[in-house]
Coordinates of C-alpha atoms and ligand atoms in Angstrom, one line a residue:
Chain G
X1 CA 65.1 -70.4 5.3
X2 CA 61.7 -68.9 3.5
X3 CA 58.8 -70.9 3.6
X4 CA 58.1 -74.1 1.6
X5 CA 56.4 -73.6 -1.9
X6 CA 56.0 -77.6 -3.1
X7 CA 57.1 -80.5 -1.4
X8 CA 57.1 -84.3 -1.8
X9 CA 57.1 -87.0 0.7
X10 CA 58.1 -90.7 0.0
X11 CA 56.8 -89.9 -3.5
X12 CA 57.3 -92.9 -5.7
X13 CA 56.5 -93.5 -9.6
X14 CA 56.6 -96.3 -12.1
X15 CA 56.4 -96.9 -15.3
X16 CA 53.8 -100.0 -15.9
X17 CA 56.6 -102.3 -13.6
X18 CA 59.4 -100.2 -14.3
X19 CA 60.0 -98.2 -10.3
X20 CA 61.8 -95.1 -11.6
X21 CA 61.5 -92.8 -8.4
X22 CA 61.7 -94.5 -5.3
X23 CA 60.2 -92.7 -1.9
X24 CA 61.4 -89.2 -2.9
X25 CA 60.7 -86.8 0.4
X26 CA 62.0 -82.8 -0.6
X27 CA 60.7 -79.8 0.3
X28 CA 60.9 -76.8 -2.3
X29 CA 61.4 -73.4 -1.2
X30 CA 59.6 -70.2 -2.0
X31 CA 61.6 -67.8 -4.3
X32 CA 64.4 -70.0 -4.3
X33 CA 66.2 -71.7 -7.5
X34 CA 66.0 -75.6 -6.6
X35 CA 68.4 -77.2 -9.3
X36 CA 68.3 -81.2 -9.9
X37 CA 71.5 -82.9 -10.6
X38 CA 72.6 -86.1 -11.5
X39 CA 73.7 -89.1 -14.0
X40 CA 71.2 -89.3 -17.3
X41 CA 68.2 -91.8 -16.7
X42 CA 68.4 -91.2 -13.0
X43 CA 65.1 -89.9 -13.2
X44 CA 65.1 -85.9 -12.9
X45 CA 62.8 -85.5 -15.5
X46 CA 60.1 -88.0 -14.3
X47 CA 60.4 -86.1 -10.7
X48 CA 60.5 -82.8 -12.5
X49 CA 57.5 -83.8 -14.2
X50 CA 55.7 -85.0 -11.3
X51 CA 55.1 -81.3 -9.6
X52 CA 52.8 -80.2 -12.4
X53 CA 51.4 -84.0 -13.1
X54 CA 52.8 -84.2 -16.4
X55 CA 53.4 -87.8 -16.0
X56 CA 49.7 -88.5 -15.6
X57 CA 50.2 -88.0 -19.6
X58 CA 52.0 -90.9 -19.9
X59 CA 50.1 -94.5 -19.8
X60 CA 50.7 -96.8 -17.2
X61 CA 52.5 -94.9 -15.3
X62 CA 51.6 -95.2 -11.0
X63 CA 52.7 -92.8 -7.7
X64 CA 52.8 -93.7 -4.2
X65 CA 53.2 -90.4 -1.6
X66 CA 52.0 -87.5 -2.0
X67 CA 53.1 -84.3 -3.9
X68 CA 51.5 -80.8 -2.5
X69 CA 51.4 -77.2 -3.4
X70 CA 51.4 -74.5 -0.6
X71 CA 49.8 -77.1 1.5
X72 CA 47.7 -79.0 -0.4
X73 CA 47.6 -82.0 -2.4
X74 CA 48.2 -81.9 -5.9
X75 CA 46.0 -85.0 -7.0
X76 CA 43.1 -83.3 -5.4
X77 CA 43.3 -80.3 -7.6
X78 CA 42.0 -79.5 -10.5
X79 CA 44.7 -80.5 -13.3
X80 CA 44.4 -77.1 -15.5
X81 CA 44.8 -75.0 -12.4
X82 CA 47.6 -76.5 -11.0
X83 CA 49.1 -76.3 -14.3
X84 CA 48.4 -72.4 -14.5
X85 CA 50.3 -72.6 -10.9
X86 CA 53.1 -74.5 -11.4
X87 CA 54.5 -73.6 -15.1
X88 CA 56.8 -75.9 -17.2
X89 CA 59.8 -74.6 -19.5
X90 CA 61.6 -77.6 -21.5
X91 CA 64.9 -78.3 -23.5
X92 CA 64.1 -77.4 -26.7
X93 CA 62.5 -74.3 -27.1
X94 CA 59.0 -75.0 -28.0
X95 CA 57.1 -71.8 -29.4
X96 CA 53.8 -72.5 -31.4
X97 CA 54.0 -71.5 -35.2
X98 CA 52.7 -68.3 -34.2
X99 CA 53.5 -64.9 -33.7
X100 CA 55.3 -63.7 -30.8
X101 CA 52.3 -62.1 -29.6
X102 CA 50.0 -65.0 -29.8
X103 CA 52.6 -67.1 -28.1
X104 CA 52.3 -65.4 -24.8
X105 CA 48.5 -64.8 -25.0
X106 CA 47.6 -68.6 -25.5
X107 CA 47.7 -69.1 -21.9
X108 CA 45.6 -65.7 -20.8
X109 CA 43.2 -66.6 -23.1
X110 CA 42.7 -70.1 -22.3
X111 CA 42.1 -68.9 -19.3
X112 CA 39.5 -66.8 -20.4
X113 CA 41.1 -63.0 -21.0
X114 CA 39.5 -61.7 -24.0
X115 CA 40.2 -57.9 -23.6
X116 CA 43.2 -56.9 -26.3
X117 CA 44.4 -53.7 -23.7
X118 CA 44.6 -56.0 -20.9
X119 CA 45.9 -59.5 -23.1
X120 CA 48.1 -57.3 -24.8
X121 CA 49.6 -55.5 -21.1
X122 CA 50.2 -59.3 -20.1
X123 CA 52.1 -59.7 -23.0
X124 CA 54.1 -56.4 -22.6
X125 CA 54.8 -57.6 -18.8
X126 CA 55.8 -60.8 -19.4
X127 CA 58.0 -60.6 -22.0
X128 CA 59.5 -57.7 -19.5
X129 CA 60.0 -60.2 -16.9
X130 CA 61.7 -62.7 -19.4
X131 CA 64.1 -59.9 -20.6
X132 CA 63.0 -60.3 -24.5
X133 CA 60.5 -57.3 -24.5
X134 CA 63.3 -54.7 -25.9
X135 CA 64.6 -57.1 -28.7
X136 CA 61.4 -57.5 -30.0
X137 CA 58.7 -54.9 -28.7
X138 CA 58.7 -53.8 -32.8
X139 CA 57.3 -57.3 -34.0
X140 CA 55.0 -58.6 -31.8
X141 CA 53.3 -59.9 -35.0
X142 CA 56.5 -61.9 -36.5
X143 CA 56.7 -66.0 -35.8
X144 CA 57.8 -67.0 -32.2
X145 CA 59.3 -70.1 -34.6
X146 CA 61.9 -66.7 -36.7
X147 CA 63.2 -66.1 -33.6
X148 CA 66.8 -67.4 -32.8
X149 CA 67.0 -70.5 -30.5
X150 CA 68.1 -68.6 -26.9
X151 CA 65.3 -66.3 -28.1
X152 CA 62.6 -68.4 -28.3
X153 CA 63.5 -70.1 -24.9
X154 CA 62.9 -66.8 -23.2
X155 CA 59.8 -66.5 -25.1
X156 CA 58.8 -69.6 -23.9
X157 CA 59.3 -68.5 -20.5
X158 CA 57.3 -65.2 -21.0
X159 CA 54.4 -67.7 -22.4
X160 CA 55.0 -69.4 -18.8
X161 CA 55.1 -66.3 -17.1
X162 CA 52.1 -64.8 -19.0
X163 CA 49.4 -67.0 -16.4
X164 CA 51.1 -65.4 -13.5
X165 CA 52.3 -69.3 -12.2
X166 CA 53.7 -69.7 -8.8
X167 CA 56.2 -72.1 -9.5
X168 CA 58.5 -72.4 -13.1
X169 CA 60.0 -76.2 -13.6
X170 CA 62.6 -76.0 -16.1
X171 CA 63.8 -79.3 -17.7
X172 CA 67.6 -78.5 -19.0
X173 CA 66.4 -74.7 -20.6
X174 CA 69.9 -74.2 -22.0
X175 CA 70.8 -77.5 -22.6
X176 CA 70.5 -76.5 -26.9
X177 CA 71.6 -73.1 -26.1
X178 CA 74.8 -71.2 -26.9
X179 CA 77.3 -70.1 -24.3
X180 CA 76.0 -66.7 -24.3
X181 CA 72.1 -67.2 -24.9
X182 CA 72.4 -69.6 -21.9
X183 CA 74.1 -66.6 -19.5
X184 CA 70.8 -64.9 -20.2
X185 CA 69.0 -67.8 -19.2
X186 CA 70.5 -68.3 -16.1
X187 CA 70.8 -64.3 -15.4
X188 CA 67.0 -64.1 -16.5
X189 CA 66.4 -66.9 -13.7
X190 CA 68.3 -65.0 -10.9
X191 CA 65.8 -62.1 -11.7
X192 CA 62.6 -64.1 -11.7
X193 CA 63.2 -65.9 -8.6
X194 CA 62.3 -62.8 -6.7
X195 CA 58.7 -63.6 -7.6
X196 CA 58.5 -67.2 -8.4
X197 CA 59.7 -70.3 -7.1
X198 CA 61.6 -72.2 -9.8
X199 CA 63.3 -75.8 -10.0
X200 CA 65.3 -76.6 -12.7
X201 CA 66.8 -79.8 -14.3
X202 CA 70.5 -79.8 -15.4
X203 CA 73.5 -82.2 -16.6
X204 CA 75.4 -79.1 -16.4
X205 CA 76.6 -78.8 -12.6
X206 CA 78.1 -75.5 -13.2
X207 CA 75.1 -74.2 -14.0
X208 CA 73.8 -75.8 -11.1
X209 CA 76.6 -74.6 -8.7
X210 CA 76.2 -70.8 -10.7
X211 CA 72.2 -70.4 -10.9
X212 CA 70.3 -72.2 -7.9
X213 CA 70.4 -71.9 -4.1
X214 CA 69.5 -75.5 -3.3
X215 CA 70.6 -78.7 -5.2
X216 CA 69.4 -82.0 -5.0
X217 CA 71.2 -84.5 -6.1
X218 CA 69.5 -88.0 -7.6
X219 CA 71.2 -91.4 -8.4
X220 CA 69.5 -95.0 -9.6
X221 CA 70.0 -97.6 -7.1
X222 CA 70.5 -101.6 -8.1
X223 CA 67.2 -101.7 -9.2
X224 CA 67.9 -98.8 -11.6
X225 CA 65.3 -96.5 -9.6
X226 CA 65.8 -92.6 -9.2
X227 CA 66.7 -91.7 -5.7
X228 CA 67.1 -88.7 -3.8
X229 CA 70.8 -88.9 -2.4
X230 CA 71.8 -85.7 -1.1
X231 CA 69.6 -82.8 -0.7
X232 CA 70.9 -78.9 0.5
X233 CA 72.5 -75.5 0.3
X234 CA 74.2 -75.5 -3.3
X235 CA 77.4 -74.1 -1.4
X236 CA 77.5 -76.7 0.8
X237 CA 76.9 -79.5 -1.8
X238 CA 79.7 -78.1 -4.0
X239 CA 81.9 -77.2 -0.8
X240 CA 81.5 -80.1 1.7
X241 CA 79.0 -82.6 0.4
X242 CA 77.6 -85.2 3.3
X243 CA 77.8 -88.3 0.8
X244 CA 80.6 -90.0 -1.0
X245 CA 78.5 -90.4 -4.0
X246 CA 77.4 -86.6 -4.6
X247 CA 81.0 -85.6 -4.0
X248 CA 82.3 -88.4 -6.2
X249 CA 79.6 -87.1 -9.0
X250 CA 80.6 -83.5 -8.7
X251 CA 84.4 -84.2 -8.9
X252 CA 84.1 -86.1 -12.0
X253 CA 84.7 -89.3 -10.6
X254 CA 81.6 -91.3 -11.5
X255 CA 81.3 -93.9 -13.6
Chain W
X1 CA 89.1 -94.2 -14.9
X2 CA 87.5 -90.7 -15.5
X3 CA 89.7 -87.2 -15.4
X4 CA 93.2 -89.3 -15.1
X5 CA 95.4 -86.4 -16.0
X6 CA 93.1 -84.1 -13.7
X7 CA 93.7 -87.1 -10.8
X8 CA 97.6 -87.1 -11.2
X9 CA 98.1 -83.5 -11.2
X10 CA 96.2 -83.4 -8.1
X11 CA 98.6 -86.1 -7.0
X12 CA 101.4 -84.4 -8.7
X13 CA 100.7 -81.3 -7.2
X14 CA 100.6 -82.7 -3.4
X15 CA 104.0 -84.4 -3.8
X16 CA 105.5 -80.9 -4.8
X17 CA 104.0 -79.6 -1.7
X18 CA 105.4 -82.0 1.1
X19 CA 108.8 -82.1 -0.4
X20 CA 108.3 -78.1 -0.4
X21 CA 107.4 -78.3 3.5
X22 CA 110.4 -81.0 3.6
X23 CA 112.5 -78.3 2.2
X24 CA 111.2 -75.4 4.4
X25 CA 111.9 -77.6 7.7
X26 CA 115.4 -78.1 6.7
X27 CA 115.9 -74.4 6.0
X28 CA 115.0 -73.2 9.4
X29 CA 117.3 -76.1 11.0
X30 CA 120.1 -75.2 9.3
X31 CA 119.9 -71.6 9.6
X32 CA 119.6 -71.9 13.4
X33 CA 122.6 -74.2 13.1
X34 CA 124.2 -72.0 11.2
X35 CA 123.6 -68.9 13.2
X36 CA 124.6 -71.2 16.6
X37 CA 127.5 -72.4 15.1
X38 CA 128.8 -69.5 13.8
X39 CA 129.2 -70.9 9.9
X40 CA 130.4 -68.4 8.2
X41 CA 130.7 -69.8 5.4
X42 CA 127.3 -71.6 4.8
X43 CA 124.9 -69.2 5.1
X44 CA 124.6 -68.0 1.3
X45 CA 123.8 -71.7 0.0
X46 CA 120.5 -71.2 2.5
X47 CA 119.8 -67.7 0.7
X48 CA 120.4 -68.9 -2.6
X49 CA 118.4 -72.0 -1.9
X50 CA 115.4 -70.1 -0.9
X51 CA 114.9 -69.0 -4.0
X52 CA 114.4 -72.2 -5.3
X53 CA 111.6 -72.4 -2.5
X54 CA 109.7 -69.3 -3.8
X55 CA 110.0 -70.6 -6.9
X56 CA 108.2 -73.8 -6.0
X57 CA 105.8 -72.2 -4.6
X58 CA 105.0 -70.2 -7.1
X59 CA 105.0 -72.7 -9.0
X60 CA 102.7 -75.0 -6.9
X61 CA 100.2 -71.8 -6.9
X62 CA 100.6 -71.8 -10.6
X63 CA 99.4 -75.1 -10.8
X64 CA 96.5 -74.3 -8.7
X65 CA 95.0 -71.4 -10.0
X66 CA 95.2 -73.4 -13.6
X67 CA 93.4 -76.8 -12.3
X68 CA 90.8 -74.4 -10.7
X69 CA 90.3 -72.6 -14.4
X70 CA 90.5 -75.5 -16.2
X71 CA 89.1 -78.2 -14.1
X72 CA 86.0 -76.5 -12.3
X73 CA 87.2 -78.5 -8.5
X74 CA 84.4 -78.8 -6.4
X75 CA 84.1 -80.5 -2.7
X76 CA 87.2 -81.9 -1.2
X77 CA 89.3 -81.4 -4.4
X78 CA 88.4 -77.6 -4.6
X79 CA 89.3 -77.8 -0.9
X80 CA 92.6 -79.4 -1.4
X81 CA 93.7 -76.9 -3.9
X82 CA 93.2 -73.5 -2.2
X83 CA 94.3 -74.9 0.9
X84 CA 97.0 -76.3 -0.5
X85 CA 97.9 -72.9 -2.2
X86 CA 97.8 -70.9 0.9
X87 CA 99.8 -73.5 2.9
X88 CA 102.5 -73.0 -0.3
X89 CA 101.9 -69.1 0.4
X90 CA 103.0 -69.9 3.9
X91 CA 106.0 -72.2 3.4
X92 CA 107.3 -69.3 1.1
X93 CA 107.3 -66.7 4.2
X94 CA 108.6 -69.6 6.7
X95 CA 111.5 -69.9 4.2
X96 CA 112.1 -66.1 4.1
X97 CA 112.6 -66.5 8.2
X98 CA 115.1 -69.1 7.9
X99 CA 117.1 -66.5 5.0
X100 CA 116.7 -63.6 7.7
X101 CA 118.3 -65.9 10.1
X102 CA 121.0 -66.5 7.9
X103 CA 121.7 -62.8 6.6
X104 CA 121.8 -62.0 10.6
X105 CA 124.2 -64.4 11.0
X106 CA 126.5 -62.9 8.2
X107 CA 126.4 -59.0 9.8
X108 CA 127.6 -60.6 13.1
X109 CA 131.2 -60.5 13.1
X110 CA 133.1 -64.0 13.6
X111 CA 133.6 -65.6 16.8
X112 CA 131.2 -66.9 19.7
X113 CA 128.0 -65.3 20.4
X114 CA 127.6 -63.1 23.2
X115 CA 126.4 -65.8 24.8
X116 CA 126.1 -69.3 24.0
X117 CA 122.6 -69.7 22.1
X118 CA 120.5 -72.7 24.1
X119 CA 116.8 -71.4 24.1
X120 CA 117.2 -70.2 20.3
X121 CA 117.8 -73.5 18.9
X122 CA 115.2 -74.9 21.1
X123 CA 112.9 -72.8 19.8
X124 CA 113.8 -74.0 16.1
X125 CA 113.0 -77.5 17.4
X126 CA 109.4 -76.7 18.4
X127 CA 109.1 -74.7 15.2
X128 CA 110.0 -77.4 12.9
X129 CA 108.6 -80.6 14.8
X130 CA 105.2 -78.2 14.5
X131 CA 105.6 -77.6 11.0
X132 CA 106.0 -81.4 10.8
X133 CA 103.2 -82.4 12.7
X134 CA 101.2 -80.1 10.4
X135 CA 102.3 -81.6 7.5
X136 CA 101.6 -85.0 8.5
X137 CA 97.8 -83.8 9.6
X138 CA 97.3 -82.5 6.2
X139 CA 98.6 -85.9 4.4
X140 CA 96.5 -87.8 6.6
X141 CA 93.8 -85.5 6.6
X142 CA 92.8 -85.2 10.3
X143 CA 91.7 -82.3 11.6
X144 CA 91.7 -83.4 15.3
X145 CA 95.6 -83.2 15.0
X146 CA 96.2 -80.2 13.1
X147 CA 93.3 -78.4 15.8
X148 CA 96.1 -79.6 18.3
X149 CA 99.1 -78.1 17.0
X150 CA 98.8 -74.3 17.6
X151 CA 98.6 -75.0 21.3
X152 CA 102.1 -75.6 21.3
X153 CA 102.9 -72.1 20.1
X154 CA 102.4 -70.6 23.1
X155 CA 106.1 -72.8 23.7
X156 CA 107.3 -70.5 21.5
X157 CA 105.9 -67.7 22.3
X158 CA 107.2 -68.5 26.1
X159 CA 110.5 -69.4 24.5
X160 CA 110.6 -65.6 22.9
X161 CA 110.1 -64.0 25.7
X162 CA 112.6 -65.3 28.1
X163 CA 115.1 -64.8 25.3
X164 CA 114.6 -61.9 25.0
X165 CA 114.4 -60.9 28.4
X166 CA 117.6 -62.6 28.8
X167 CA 119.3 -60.5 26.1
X168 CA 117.9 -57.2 27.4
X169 CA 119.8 -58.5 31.3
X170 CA 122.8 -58.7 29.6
X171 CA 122.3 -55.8 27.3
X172 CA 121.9 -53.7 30.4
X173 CA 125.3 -55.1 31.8
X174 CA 127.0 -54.8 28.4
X175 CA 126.0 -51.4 26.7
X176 CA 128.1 -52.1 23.9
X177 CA 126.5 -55.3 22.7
X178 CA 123.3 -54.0 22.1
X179 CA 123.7 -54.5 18.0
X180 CA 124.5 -58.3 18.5
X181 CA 122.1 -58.8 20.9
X182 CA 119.2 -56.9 18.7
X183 CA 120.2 -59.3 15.7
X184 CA 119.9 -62.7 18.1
X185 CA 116.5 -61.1 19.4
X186 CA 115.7 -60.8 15.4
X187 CA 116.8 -64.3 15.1
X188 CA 114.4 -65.3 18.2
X189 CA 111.1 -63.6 16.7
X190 CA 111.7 -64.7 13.6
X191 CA 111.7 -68.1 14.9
X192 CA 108.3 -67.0 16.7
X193 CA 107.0 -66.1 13.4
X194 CA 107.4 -69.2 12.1
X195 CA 105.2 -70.5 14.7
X196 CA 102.5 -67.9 13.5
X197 CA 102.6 -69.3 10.3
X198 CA 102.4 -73.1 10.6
X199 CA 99.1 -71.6 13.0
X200 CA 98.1 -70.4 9.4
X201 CA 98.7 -73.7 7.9
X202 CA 96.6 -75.1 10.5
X203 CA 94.0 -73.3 10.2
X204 CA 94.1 -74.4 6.2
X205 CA 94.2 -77.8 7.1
X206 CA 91.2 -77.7 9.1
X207 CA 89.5 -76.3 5.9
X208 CA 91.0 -78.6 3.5
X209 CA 89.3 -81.5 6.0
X210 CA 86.1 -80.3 7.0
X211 CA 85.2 -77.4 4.9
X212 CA 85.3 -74.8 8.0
X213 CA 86.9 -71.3 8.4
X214 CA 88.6 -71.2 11.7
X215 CA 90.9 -68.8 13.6
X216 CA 92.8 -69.8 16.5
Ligands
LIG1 N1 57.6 -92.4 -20.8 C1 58.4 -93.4 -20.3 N2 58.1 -94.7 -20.3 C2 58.9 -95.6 -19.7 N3 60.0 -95.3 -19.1 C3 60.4 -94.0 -19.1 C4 59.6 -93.0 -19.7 N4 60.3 -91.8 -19.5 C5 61.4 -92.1 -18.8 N5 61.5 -93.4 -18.6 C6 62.6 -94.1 -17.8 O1 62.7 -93.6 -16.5 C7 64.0 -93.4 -16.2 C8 64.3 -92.0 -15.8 O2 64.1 -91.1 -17.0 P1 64.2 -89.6 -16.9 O3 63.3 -89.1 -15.9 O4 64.0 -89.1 -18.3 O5 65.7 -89.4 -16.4 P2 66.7 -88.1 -16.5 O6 65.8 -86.9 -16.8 O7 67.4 -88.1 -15.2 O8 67.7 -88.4 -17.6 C9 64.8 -93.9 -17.3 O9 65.2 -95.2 -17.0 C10 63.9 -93.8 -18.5 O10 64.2 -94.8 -19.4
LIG2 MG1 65.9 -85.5 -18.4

């Protein structure tokens, strides 16, 4: 097993009086595709959200337990660098109305890289690394918003890539893709887990049994909160589950 | 209730399978009948009637290749399905022992055996009660029992062994029954294959239950 990159423990968020995590304790490993199954509303996206502090963007909303990053404590960090660490992709690919090029340089330069040879090398690398550099190396000027809908997700992900993060959360990424566009995704993820840690969301439980090594599988309880039911070796969960609940949501038998 | 079709042609599917091993059991009774009783005359039903047992289970692997393509099985249903395909796989060669027991029977010439046939039938006893037993672990899923079963091979195995011993005595006192007595030694390890088999099915069991590859 190779070290742990993030973990939680007895991590709980609401929403104002809402509890929509309850005591979620998981430990994320390095350079490993962690995928996130279960029933819509159970709450994937809130816990998702919760390794970058996303959620702190949403009013009223309160955690108990802690959440930590190679060690430390994510609530004692400072918010823009952990967001450079641990990157976000989401559902619907998201470019700014701007051109390729300027996509993947808004994070470099936010963080200060000026230099064109060296913004523009970043650029060059990560659109490498998110397998779209050879389909559109000849118009780095066009609009990220002209490109087709599985190619703006990997650009996207080249714009995540582009502050060199530790850690890519991906919130359904093929979810509005086609069948093919979304093989690229998930081949694309197989590659980049060699240098980054990623957790994804996804309804699709193929995908999760095809793409990740780990999968955790979430359910609400009575009171409607998101817990953590099963948690392990994505050939074990889709082989031999421990729980009558994951292996009654895999099979199709829920609800 | 979600995936109804998808449940009953799980259901559907183990049915066809225990009234397959049902079938199987009864084909390697009769054929030792047949060979001990010197039944001339019934011994090409059995052949014919095995291949309505390979069609089966083809047909039952059929079925499970297309609910894998078609119905992504995961956990204990993906488990039930390829064990349940490789037990079919098994019941199919089973069935072919009991056929080669009946052809044997049909190139000995009419009239009582050498001699009389006691430890060959019992061996088709311990074969078939096994088989059974198997069957029976795999409908009510317990591993325990089906981890018990292969110990009683080595019956069989014993069983082999003194018959053929036996036949080789009085082969060396009767040069010129050697060609009967090669076909009841045939008979015998045939009968000892069968014991291999339901092993096999066993083994398949214990994965359909608990997920684990074993060999025993
Ligand atoms: N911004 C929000 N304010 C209040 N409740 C929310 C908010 N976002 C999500 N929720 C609630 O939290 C629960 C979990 O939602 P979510 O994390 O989106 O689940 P999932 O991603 O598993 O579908 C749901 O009951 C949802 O209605
Ligand atoms: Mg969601």
């Amino acid at each position: 097993m190779s070290e742990t990159r993030m973990c939680t423990s007895e991590y709980s968020l609401s929403y104002g009086d809402f509890k929509a995590l309850n005591s979620i304790t998981i430990d994320i490993p390095t350079n490993r595709i962690t995928a996130i199954i279960g029933p819509s509303g159970c709450g994937k996206s809130t816990f998702l959200r919760s390794f970058n502090r996303m959620n702190e963007l949403i009013p009223c909303v309160s955690t108990e337990g802690s959440v930590m990053l190679d060690g430390e404590d994510i609530f004692e960090k400072d918010v823009v660098e952990l967001r450079k660490k641990v990157g976000m992709v989401f559902q619907r690919p998201n470019p700014f109305p701007k051109s390729i090029f300027d996509n993947v340089a808004y994070g470099p330069r936010i963080h200060g890289i000026r230099e064109r040879t060296r913004l523009a090398a970043i650029v060059e690398s990560s659109l490498k690394a998110a397998a779209l550099w050879g389909e559109v190396r000849d118009n780095l000027g066009k609009s990220g918003l002209a490109l087709s809908g599985g190619q703006q997700q990997r650009l996207c992900i080249a714009r995540a890539l582009a502050v060199e993060p530790e850690v890519i959360l991906m919130d359904e990424p093929a979810s509005a893709l086609d069948p093919v566009a979304t093989l690229k995704i998930e081949e694309l993820m197989e590659q980049l887990k060699k240098d980054y840690t990623i957790v994804i969301v996804t309804h699709n439980m193929q995908q999760a049994a095809r793409v990740s090594d780990l999968t955790a599988f979430m359910l609400t309880d009575e009171n409607r909160a998101g817990n953590l039911i099963e948690f392990g070796p994505t050939r074990d969960i889709f082989t031999t589950p421990g729980d009558k609940r994951t292996e009654d949501y895999i099979s199709g038998r829920f609800g | 209730m979600p995936r109804a079709s998808y449940e009953s042609d799980l259901q559907a599917v183990r049915a066809e399978l225990l009234e397959v091993a049902a079938m199987t059991e009864r084909a390697v009774s009769e054929s030792v009948r047949i060979l001990k009783e010197r039944l001339m005359d019934e011994g090409s039903a059995l052949i014919e009637n095995d291949e309505v047992i390979n069609a089966r289970c083809h047909a039952i692997e059929e079925i499970c290749i297309n609910l894998t393509a078609t119905q992504q099985p995961v956990a204990g249903d993906l488990r039930f399905l390829f064990s349940t395909m490789l037990i079919a796989m098994e019941l199919e060669r089973i069935a072919d022992y009991a056929k080669g027991i009946a052809r044997i029977n049909a190139t000995i010439a009419p009239g009582p055996h050498i001699k009389p046939l006691i430890d060959i039938p019992r061996m088709a006893v311990v074969a078939t009660s096994m088989l059974r037993s198997a069957i029976e672990a795999f409908l009510k899923v317990d591993p325990d029992e089906a981890a018990r079963i292969p110990a009683r091979d080595v019956e069989l195995d014993l069983l082999y062994s003194q018959v053929y011993r036996e036949l080789l005595t009085h082969v060396m006192q009767n040069p010129s029954k050697i060609d009967d007595a090669m076909k009841l030694a045939f008979s015998a390890h045939n009968l000892e294959r069968v014991g291999d088999r339901v092993v096999n099915i066993c083994e398949r069991i214990i994965y359909h239950c608990t997920g684990e590859v074993v060999d025993f």
